[in-house]
CSV table of C-alpha atoms in Angstrom, one decimal:
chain,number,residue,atom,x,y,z
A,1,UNK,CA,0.0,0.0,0.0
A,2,UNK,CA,2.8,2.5,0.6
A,3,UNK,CA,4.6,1.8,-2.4
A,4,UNK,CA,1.4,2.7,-4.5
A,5,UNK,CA,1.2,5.6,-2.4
A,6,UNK,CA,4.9,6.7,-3.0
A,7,UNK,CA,4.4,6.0,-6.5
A,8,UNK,CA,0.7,8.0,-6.8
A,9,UNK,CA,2.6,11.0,-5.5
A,10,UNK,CA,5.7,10.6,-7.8
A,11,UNK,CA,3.4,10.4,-10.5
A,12,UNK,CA,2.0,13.3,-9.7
A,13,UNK,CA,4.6,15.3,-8.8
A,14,UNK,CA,6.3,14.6,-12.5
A,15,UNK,CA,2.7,15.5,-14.3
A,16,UNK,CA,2.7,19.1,-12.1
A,17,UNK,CA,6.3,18.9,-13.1
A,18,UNK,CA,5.9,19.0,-17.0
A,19,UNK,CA,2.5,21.4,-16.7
A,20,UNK,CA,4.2,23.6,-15.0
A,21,UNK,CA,7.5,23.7,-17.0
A,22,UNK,CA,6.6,24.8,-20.1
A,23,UNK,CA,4.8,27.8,-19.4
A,24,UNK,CA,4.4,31.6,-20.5
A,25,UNK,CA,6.1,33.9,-17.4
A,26,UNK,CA,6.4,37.6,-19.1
A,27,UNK,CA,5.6,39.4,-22.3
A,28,UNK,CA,6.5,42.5,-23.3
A,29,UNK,CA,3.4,44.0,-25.2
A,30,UNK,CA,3.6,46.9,-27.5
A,31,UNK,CA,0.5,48.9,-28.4
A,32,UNK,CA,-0.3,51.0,-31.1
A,33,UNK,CA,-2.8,54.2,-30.8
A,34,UNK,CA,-2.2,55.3,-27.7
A,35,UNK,CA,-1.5,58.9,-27.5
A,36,UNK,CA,-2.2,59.7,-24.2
A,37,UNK,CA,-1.8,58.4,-20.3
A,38,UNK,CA,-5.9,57.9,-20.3
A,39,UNK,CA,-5.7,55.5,-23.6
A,40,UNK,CA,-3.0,53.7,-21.3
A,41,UNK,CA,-5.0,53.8,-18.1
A,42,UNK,CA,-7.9,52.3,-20.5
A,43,UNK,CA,-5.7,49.3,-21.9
A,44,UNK,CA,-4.1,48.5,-18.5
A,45,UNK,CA,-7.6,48.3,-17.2
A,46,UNK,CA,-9.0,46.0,-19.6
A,47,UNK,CA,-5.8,43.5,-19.0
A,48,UNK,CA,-6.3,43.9,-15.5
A,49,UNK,CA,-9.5,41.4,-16.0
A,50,UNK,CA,-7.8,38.1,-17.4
A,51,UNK,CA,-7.0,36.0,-14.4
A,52,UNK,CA,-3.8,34.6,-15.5
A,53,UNK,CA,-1.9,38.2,-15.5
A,54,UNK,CA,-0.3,38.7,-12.2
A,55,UNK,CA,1.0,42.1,-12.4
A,56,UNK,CA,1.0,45.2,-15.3
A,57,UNK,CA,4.2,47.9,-15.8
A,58,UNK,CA,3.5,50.4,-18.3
A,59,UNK,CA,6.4,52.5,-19.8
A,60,UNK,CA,4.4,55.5,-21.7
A,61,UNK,CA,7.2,56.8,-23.4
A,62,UNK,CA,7.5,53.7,-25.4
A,63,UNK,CA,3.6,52.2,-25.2
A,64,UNK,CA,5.2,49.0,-23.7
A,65,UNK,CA,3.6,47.4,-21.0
A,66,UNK,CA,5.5,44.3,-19.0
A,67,UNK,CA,3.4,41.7,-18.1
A,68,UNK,CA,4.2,39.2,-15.7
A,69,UNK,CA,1.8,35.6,-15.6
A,70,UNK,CA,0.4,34.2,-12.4
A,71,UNK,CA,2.1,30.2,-12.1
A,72,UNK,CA,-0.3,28.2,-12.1
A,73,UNK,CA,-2.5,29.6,-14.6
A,74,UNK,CA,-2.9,29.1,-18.2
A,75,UNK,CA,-2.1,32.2,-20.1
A,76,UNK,CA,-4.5,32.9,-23.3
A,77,UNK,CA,-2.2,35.0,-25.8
A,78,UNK,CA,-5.7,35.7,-27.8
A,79,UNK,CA,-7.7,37.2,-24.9
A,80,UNK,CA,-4.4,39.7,-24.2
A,81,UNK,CA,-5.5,40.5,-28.1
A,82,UNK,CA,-8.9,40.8,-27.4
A,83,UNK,CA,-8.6,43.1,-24.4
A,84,UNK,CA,-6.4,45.6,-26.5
A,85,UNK,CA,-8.8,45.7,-28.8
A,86,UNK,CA,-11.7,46.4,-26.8
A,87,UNK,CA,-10.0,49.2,-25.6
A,88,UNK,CA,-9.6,50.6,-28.9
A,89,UNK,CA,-6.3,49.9,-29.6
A,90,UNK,CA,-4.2,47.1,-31.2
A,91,UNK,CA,-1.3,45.1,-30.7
A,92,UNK,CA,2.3,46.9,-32.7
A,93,UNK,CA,4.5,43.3,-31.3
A,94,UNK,CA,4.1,40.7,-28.4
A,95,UNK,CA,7.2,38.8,-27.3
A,96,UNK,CA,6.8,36.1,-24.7
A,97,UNK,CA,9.3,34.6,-22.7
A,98,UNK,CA,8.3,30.6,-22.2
A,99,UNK,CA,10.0,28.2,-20.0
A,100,UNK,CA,10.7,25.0,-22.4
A,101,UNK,CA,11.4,21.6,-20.8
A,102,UNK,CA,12.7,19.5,-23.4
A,103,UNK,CA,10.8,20.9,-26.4
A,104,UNK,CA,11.4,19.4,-29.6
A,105,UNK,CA,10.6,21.9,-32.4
A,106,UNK,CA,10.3,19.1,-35.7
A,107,UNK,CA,11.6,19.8,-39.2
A,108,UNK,CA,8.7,21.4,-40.2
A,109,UNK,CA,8.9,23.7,-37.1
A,110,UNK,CA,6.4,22.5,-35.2
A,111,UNK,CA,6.3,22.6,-31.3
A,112,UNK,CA,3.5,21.1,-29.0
A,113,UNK,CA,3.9,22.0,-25.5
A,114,UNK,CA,1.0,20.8,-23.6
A,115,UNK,CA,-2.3,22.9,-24.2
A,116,UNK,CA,0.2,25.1,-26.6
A,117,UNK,CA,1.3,24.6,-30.4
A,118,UNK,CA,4.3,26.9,-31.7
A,119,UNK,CA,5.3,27.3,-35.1
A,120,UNK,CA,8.8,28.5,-35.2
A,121,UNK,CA,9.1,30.0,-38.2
A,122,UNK,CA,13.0,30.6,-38.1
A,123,UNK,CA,14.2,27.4,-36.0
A,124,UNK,CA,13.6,23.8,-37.0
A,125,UNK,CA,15.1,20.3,-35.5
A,126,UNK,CA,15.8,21.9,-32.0
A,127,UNK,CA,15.2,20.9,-28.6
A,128,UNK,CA,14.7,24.0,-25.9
A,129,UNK,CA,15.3,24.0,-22.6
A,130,UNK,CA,14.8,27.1,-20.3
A,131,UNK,CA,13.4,30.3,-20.6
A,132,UNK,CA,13.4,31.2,-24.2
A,133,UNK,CA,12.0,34.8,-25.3
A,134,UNK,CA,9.5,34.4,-29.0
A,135,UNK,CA,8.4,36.5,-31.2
A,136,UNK,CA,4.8,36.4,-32.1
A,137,UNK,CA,4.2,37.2,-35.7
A,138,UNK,CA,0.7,36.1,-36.1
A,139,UNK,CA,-1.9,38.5,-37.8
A,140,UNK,CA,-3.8,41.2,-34.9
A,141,UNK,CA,0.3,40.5,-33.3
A,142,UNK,CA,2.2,42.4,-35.5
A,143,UNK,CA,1.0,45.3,-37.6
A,144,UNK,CA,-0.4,44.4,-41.0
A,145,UNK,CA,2.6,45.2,-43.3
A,146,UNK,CA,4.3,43.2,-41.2
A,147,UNK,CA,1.9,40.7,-41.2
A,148,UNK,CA,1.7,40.5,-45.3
A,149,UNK,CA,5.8,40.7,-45.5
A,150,UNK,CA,6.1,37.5,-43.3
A,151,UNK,CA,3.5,35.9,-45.1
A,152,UNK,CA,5.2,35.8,-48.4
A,153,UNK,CA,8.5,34.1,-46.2
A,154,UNK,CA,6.0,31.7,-43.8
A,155,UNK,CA,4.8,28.5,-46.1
A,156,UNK,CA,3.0,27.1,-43.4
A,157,UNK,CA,-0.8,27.2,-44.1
A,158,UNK,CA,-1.7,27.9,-40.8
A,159,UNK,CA,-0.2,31.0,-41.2
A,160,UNK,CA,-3.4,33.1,-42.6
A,161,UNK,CA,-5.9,31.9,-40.2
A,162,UNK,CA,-4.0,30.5,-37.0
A,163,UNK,CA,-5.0,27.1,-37.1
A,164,UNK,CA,-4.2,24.0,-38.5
A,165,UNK,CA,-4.2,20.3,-37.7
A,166,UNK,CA,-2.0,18.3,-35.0
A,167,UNK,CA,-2.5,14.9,-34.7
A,168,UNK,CA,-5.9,15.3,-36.5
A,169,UNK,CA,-7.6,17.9,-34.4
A,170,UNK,CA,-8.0,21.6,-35.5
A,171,UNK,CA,-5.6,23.4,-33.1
A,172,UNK,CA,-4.9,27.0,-32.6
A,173,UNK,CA,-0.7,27.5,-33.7
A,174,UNK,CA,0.8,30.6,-32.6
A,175,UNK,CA,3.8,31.3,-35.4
A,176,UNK,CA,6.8,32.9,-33.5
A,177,UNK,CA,10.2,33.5,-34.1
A,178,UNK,CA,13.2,33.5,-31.8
């Protein structure tokens, strides 16, 4: 009985273990159309409501606001789009840093990271390990001639809408770049 307890709990412990590794900690969000301390009062606000962010620094002489994630929360890179946009504003670049455990990014670029899929759109047949700072260059991340310059580089067909399909399910990708 105790070594199926001992074992239960190792178990366990490895499961939190790999949740927890590969996780979003901080991103450095810029935003475009703010031309005034209000509009950044009004998009700090409207991040304020997502439960996973733990804390919000804005720096209003560049429109940059450091975000740092709660730990045991799973952090939704589309709601922190969303939010931005109901304030009125939208989203000039988003870099993420992501603790990787053991990460294999395949030859086509693809990473799968729990509830997460990355396209790396500049690194294929790598393994990461640590905290490793991305890119994202998805459309609504970057601005749109941005947007249509890396989509003439990006031959990934998920690139246009976002989604594609791993392991026959229609899963959200975020394309980033190291």
């Amino acid at each position: 009985m105790k070594t199926i307890k001992f074992f239960s709990i190792a178990l366990l412990l490895c499961i939190t273990n790999i949740v927890s590794a590969q996780k979003i900690t901080s991103a450095e969000l810029q935003v475009t159309g703010l031309t005034c301390s209000m509009c950044s009062q009004a998009t700090e606000k409207s991040l304020r409501t997502l439960g996973f962010i733990e804390s919000i620094t804005p720096d209003l002489n560049k429109n940059v606001f450091m975000i740092k994630f709660e730990d045991q929360k799973q952090v939704n890179l589309d709601l922190i789009k969303k939010k931005v946009q109901d304030a009125g504003f939208s989203i000039g670049s988003l870099a993420a840093v992501i603790n990787f455990s053991n990460t294999k990014i395949n030859g086509d670029g693809l990473a799968l990271t729990g509830a997460n899929a990355y396209h790396f759109v500049n690194a294929k047949d790598r393994v990461l390990n640590g905290n490793v700072k991305v890119t994202l260059v998805d459309k609504n991340f970057v601005s749109a001639s941005a947007f249509k310059k890396k989509a003439s580089q990006v031959t990934a067909p998920s690139y246009s809408t976002g989604y594609g399909l791993v392991d026959g399910k229609r899963t959200r990708i975020y394309h980033v770049s190291i």
